[in-house]
mmCIF file of C-alpha atoms and ligand atoms in Angstrom:
data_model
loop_
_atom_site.group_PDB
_atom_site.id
_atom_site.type_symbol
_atom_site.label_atom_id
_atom_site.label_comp_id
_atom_site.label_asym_id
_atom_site.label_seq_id
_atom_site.Cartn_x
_atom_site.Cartn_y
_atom_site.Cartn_z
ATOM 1 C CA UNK A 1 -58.920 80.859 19.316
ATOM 2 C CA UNK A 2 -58.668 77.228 18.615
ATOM 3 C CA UNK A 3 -59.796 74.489 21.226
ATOM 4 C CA UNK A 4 -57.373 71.548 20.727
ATOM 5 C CA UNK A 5 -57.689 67.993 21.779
ATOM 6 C CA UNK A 6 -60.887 67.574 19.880
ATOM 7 C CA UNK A 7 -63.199 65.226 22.278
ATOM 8 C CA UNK A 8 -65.828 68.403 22.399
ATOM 9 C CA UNK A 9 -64.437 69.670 25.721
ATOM 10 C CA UNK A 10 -61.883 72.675 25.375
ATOM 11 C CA UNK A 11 -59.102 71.235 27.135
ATOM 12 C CA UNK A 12 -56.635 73.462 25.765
ATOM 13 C CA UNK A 13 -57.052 76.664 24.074
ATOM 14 C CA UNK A 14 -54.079 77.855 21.447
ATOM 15 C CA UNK A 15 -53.738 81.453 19.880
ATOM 16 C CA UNK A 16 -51.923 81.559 16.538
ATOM 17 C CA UNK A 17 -51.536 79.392 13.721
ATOM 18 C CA UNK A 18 -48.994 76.139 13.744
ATOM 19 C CA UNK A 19 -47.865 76.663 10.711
ATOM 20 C CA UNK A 20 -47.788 79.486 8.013
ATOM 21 C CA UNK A 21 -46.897 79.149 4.266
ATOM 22 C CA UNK A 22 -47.049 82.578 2.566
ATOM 23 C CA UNK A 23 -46.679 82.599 -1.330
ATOM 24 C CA UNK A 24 -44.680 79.253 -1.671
ATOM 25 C CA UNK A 25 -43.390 79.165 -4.964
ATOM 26 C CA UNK A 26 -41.213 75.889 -6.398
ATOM 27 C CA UNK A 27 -39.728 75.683 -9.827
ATOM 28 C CA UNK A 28 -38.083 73.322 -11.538
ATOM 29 C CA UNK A 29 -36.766 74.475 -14.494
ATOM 30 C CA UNK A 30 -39.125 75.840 -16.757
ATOM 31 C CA UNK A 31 -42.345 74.350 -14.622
ATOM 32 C CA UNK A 32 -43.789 75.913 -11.777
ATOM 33 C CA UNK A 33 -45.036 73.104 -9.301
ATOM 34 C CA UNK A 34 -46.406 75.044 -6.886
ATOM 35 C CA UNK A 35 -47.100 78.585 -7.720
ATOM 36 C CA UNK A 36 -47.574 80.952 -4.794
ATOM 37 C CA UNK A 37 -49.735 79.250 -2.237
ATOM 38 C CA UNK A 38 -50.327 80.466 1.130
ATOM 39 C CA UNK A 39 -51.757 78.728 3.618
ATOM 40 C CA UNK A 40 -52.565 78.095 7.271
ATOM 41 C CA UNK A 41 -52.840 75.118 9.625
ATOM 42 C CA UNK A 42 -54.316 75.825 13.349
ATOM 43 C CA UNK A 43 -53.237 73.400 16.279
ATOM 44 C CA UNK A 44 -55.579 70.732 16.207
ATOM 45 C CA UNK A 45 -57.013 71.187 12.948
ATOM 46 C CA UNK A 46 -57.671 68.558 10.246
ATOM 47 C CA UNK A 47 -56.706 69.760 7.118
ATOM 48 C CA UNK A 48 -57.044 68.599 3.860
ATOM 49 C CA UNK A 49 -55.006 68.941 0.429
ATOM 50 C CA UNK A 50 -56.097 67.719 -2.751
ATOM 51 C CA UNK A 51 -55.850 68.065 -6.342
ATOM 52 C CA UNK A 52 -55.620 65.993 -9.696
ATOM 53 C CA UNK A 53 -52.384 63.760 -10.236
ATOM 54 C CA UNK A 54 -49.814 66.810 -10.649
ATOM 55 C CA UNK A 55 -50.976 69.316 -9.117
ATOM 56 C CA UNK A 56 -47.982 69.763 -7.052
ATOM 57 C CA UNK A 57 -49.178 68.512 -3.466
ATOM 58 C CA UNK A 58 -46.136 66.301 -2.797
ATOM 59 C CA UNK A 59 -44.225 69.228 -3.494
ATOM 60 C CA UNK A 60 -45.845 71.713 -1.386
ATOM 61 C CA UNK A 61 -45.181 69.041 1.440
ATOM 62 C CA UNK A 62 -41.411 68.968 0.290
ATOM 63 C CA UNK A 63 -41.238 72.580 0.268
ATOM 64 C CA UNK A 64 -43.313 73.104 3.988
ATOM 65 C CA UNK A 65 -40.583 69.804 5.322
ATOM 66 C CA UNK A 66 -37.506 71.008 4.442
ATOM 67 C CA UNK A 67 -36.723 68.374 2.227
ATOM 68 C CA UNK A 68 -37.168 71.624 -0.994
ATOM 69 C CA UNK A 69 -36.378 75.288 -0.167
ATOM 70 C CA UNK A 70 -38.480 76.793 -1.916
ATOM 71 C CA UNK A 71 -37.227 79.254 -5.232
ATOM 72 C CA UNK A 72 -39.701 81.983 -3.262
ATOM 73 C CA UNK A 73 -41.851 82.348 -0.638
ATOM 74 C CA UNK A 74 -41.662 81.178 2.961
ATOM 75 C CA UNK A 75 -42.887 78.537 5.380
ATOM 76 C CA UNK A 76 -42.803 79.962 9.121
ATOM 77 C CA UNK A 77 -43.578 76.550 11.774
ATOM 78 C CA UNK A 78 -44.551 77.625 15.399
ATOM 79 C CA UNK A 79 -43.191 81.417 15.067
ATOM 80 C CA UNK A 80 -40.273 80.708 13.480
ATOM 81 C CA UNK A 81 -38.575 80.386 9.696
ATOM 82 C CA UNK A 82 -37.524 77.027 9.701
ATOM 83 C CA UNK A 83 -33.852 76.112 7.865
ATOM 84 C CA UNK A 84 -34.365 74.061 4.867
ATOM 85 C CA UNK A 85 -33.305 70.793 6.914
ATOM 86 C CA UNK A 86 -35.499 67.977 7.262
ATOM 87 C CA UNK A 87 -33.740 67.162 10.573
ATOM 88 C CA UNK A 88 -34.321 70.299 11.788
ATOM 89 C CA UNK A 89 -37.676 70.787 10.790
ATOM 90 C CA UNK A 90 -38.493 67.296 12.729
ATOM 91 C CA UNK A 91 -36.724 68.578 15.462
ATOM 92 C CA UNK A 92 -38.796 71.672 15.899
ATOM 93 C CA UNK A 93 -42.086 69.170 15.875
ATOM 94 C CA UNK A 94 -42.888 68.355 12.338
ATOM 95 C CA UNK A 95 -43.662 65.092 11.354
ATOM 96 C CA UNK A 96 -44.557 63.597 7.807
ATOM 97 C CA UNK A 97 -45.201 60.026 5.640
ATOM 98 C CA UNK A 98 -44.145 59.651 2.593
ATOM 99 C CA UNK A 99 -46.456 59.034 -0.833
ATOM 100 C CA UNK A 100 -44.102 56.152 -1.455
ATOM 101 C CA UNK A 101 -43.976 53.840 1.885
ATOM 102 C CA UNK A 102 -40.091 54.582 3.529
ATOM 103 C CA UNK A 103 -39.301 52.118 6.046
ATOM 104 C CA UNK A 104 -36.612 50.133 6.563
ATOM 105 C CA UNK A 105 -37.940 46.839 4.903
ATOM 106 C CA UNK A 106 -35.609 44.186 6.670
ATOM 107 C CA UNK A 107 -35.920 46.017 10.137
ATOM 108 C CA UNK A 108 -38.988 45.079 12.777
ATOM 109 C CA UNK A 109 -41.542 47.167 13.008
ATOM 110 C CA UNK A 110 -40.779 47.967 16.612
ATOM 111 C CA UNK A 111 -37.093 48.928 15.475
ATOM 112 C CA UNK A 112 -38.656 51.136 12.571
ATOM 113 C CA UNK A 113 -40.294 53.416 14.996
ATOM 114 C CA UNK A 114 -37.927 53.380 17.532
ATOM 115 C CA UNK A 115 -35.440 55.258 14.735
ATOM 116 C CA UNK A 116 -37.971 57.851 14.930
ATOM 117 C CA UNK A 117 -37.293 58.699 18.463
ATOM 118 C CA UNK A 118 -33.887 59.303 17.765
ATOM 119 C CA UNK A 119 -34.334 63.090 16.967
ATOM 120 C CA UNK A 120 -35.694 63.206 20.875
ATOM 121 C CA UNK A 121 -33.116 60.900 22.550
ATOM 122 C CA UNK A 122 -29.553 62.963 24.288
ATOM 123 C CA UNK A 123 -27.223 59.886 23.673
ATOM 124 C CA UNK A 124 -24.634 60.658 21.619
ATOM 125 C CA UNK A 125 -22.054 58.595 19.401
ATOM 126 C CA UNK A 126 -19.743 58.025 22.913
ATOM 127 C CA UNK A 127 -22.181 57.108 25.066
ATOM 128 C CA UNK A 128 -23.748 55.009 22.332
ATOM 129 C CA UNK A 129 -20.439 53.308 21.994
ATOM 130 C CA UNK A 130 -19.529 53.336 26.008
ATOM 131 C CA UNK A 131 -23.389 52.043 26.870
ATOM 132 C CA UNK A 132 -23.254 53.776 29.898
ATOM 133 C CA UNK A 133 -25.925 53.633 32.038
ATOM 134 C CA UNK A 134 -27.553 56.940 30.493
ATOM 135 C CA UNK A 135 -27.791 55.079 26.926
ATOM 136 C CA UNK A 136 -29.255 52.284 28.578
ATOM 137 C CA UNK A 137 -32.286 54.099 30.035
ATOM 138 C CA UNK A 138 -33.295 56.181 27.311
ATOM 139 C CA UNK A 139 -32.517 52.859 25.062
ATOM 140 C CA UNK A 140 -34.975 51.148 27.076
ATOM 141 C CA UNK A 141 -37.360 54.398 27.128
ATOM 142 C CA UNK A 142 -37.667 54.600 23.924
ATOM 143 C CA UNK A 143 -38.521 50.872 23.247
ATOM 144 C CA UNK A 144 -41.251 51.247 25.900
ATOM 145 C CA UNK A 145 -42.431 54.642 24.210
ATOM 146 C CA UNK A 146 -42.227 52.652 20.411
ATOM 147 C CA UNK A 147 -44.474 49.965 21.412
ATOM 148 C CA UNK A 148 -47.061 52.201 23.233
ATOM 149 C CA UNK A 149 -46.959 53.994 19.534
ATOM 150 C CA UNK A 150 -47.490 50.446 18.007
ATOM 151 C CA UNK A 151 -50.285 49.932 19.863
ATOM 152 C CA UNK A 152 -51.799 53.411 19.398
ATOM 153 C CA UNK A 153 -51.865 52.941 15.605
ATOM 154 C CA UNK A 154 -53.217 49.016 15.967
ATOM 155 C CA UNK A 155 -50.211 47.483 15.521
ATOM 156 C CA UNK A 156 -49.010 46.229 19.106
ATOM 157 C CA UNK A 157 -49.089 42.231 17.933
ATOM 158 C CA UNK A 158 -46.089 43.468 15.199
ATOM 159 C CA UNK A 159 -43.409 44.296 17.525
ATOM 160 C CA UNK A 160 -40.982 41.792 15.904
ATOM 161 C CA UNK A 161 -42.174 41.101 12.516
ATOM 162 C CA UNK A 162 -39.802 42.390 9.993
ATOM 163 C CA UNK A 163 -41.422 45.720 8.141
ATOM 164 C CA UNK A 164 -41.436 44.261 4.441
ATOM 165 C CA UNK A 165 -43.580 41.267 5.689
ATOM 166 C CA UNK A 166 -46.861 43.483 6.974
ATOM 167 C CA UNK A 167 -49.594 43.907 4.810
ATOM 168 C CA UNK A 168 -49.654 47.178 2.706
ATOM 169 C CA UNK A 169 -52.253 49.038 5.132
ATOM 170 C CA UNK A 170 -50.294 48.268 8.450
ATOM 171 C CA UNK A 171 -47.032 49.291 6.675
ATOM 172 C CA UNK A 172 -48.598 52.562 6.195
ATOM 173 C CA UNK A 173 -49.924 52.860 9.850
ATOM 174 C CA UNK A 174 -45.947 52.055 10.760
ATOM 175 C CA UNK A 175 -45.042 54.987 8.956
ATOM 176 C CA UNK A 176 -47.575 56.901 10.819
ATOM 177 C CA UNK A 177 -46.324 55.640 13.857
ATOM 178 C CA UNK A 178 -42.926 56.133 13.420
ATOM 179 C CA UNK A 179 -43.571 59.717 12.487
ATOM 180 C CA UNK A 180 -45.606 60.576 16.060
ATOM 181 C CA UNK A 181 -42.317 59.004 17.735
ATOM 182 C CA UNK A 182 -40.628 62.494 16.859
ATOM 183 C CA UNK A 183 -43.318 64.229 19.346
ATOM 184 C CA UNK A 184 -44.680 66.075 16.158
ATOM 185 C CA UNK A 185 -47.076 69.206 16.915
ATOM 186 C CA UNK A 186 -48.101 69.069 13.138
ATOM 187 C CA UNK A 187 -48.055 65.789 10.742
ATOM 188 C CA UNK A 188 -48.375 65.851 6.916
ATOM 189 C CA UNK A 189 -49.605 62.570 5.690
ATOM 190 C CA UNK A 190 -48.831 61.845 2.033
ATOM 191 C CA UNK A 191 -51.883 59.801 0.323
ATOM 192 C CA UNK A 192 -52.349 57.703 3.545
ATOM 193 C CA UNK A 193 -54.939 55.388 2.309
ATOM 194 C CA UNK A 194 -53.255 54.715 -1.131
ATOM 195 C CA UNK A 195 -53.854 51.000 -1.408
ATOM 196 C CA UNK A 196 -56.248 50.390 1.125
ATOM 197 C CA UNK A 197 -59.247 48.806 1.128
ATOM 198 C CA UNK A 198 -62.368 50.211 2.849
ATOM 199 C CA UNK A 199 -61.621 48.726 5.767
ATOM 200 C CA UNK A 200 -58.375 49.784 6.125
ATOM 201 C CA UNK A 201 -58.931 53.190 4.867
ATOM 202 C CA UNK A 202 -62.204 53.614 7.938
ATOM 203 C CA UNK A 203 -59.803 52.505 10.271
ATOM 204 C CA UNK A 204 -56.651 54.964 9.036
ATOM 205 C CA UNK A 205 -59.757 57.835 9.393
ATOM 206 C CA UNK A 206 -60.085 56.817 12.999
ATOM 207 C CA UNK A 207 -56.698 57.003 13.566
ATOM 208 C CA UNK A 208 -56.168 60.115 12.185
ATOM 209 C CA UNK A 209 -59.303 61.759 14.434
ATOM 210 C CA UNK A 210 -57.193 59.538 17.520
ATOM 211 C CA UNK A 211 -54.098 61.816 16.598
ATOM 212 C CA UNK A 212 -55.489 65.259 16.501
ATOM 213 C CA UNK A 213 -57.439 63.978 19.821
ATOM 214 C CA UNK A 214 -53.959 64.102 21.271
ATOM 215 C CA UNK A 215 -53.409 67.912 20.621
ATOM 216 C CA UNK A 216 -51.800 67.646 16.853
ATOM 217 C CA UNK A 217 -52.440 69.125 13.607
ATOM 218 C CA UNK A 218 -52.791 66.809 10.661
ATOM 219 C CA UNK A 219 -51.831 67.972 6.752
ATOM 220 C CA UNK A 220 -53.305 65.261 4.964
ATOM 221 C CA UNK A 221 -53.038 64.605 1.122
ATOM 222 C CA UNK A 222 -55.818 61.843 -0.049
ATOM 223 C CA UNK A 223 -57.463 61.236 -3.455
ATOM 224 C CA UNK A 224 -60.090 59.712 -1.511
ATOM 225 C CA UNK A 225 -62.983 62.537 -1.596
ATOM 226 C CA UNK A 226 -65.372 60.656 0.660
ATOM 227 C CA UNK A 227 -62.502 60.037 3.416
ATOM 228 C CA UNK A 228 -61.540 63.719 2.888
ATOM 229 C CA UNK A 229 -64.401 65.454 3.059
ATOM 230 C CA UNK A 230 -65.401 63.277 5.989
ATOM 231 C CA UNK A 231 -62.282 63.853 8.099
ATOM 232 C CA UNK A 232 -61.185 67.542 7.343
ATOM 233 C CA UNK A 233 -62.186 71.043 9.256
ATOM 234 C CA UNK A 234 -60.714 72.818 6.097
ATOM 235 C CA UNK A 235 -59.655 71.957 2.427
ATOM 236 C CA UNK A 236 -57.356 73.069 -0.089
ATOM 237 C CA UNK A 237 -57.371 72.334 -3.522
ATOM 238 C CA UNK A 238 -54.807 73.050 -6.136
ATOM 239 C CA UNK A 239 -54.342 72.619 -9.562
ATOM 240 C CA UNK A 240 -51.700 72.951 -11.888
ATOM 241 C CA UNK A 241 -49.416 74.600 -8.677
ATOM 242 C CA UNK A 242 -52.256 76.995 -7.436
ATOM 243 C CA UNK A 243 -54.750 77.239 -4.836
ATOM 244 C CA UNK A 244 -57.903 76.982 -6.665
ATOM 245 C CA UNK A 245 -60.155 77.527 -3.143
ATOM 246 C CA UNK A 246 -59.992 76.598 0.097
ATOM 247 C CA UNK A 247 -62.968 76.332 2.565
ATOM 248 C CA UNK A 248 -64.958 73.687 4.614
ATOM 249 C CA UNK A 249 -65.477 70.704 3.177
ATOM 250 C CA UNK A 250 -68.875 71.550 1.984
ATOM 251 C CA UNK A 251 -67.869 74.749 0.346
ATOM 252 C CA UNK A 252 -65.386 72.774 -1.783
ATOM 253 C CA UNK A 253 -67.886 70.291 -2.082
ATOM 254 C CA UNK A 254 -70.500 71.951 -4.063
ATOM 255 C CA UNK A 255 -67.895 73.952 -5.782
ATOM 256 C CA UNK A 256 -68.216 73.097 -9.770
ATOM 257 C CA UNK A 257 -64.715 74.361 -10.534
ATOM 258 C CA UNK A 258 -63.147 71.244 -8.233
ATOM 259 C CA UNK A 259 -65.200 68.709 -10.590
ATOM 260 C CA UNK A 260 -63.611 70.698 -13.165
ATOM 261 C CA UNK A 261 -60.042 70.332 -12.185
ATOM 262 C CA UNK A 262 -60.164 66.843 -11.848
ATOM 263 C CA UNK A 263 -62.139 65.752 -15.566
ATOM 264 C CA UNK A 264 -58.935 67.540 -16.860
ATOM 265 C CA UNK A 265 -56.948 64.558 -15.444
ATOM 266 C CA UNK A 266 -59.052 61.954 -17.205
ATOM 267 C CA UNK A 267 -62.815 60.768 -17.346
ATOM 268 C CA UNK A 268 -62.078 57.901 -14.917
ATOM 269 C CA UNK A 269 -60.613 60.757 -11.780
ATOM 270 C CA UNK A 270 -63.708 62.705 -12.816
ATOM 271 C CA UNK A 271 -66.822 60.460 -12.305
ATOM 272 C CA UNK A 272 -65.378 58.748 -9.136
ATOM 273 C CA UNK A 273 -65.012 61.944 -7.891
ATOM 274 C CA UNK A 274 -68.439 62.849 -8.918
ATOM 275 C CA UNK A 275 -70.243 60.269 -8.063
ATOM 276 C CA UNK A 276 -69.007 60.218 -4.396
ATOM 277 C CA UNK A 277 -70.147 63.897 -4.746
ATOM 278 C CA UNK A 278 -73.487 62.775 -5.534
ATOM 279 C CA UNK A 279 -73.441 60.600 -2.754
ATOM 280 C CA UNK A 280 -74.091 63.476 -0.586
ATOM 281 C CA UNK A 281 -72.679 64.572 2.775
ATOM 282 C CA UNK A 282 -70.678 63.021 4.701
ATOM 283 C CA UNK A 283 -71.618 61.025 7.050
ATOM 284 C CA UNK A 284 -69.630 61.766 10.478
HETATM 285 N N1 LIG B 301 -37.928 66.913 -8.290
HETATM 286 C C1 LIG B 301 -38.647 67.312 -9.364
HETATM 287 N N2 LIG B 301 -38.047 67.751 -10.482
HETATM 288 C C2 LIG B 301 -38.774 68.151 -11.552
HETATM 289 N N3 LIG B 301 -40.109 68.158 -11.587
HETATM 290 C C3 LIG B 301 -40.759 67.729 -10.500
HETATM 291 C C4 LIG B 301 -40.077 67.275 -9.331
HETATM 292 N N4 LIG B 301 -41.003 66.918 -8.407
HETATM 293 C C5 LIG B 301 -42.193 67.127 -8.959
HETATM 294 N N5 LIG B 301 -42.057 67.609 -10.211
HETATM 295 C C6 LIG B 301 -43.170 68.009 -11.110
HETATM 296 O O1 LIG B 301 -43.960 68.923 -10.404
HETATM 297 C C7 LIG B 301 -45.332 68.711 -10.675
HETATM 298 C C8 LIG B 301 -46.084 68.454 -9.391
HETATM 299 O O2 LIG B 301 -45.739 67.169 -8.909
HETATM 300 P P1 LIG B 301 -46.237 66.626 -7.502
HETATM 301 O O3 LIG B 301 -45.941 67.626 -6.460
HETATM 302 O O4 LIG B 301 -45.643 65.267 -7.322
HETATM 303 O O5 LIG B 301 -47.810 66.522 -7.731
HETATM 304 P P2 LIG B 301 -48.937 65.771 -6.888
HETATM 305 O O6 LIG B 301 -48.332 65.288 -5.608
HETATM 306 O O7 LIG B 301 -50.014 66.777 -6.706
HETATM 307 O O8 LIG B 301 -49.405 64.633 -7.740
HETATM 308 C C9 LIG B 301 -45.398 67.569 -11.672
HETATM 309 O O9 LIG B 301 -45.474 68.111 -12.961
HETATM 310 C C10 LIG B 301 -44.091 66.855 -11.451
HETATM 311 O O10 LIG B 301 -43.691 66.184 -12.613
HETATM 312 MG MG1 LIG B 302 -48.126 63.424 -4.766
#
């Protein structure tokens, strides 16, 4: 049992994980990315992937998305085996952002997450060409639904600006928006404070703790140990394509193989990671 909607009242109780990866495997040629990792995210739950540069996160997401089907292994989402389709795979409720920011640069940022509601919207190509009355309403729905997203990620004064002119951090809040305008149950979030500054990267944690207060379950991939360990129920690290351990963010805290991973990757990785560990717990 799993009490969603995570403002300390049980507003909603949930049986059964969200989503289910049993040994995911995904080669590429002679290299194993990910190497049989299983895996389990409950509704409402924060969970947390990391591992050095490598370690095939990305890939894990691309393989749980749709966007890889993976060489073995499979990834069942709400009871079912999804088809390796991103489309689909939104359609059924997932949601993700992208390691790389992926918006359309010369579009507004009201018009970027309006194309996320598309996967939600009934108007086809002929009514879309027709602009009947039926594309009209759900054209003006889903404006009205894109701003309120806008303004749930701190972005309503942006409506019109084009995408490409927003500063790196709100750029990756639009992404983040435009991914909860597919109704997502579950969203994977691909290093969603890359680039930010502290500021930027307190207010993305909020934000993230705003979205699972809504009822969803977050993936999120971060280098950032401190926000990690800070925002997560659970955590999973792997290295070189395997699960190393997974546990609560204390557990994978104190646990001297995860130090070890990372001063593999280079000394610089390795004392950051340590000295945030020194730091001590964290502090929400
Ligand atoms: N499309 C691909 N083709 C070949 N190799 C890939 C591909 N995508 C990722 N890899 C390799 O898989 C490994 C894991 O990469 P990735 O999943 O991006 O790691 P991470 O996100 O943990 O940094 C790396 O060695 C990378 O070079
Ligand atoms: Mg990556």
């Amino acid at each position: 049992m799993t009490t969603v909607q995570g403002t300390g009242t049980a507003a909603l109780s949930v049986d059964g994980p969200i989503l289910v990866a049993e040994h995911v495997t995904m080669r590429f040629g002679g290299l194993t990315a990910v190497d049989s990792v299983s895996f389990r995210v409950m509704p409402g739950e924060i969970v947390g992937l990391i591992g050095p540069n490598g370690a095939g996160k990305t890939t894990f997401f691309n393989c749980l998305t749709g966007l890889y089907l993976p060489t073995s292994g499979r990834v069942v989402f709400n009871g079912q085996v999804l088809p390796p389709k991103p489309r689909k795979v939104v359609q059924a409720g997932m949601a993700r952002t992208f390691q790389n920011i992926r918006l359309f640069s010369n579009m507004t940022a009201l018009e970027n997450v309006m194309v996320g509601r598309y996967c939600r919207t009934s108007a086809g190509p002929f009514t879309s060409i027709i602009r009947g009355p039926k594309f009209r309403r759900e054209e003006r729905e889903t404006r009205e639904r894109a701003q309120q997203l806008l303004d749930f990620v701190g972005l309503g004064h942006t409506t019109d600006s084009l995408a490409r002119n927003l500063p790196y951090g709100d750029q990756r809040r639009l992404e983040i928006a435009r991914a909860l305008a597919t109704d997502p149950k579950l969203v994977l979030l691909d290093e969603p404070t890359a680039g930010m500054n502290p500021q930027e990267t307190r207010q993305a944690e909020e934000l993230i703790f705003k979205i699972r207060d809504q009822g969803l379950a977050v993936v999120v991939i971060e280098h950032d140990m401190r926000f990690i360990f800070n925002l997560c129920d659970r955590v999973l690290c792997l290295v070189q394509g395997k699960a190393l351990i997974e546990g609560t963010p204390a557990e994978v805290q104190s646990d001297p193989r995860v130090i070890e991973a990372y001063i593999g990757t280079g000394p610089d990785d390795a004392a950051a990671l340590e000295s945030e560990l020194e730091e001590g717990q964290p502090d929400a």
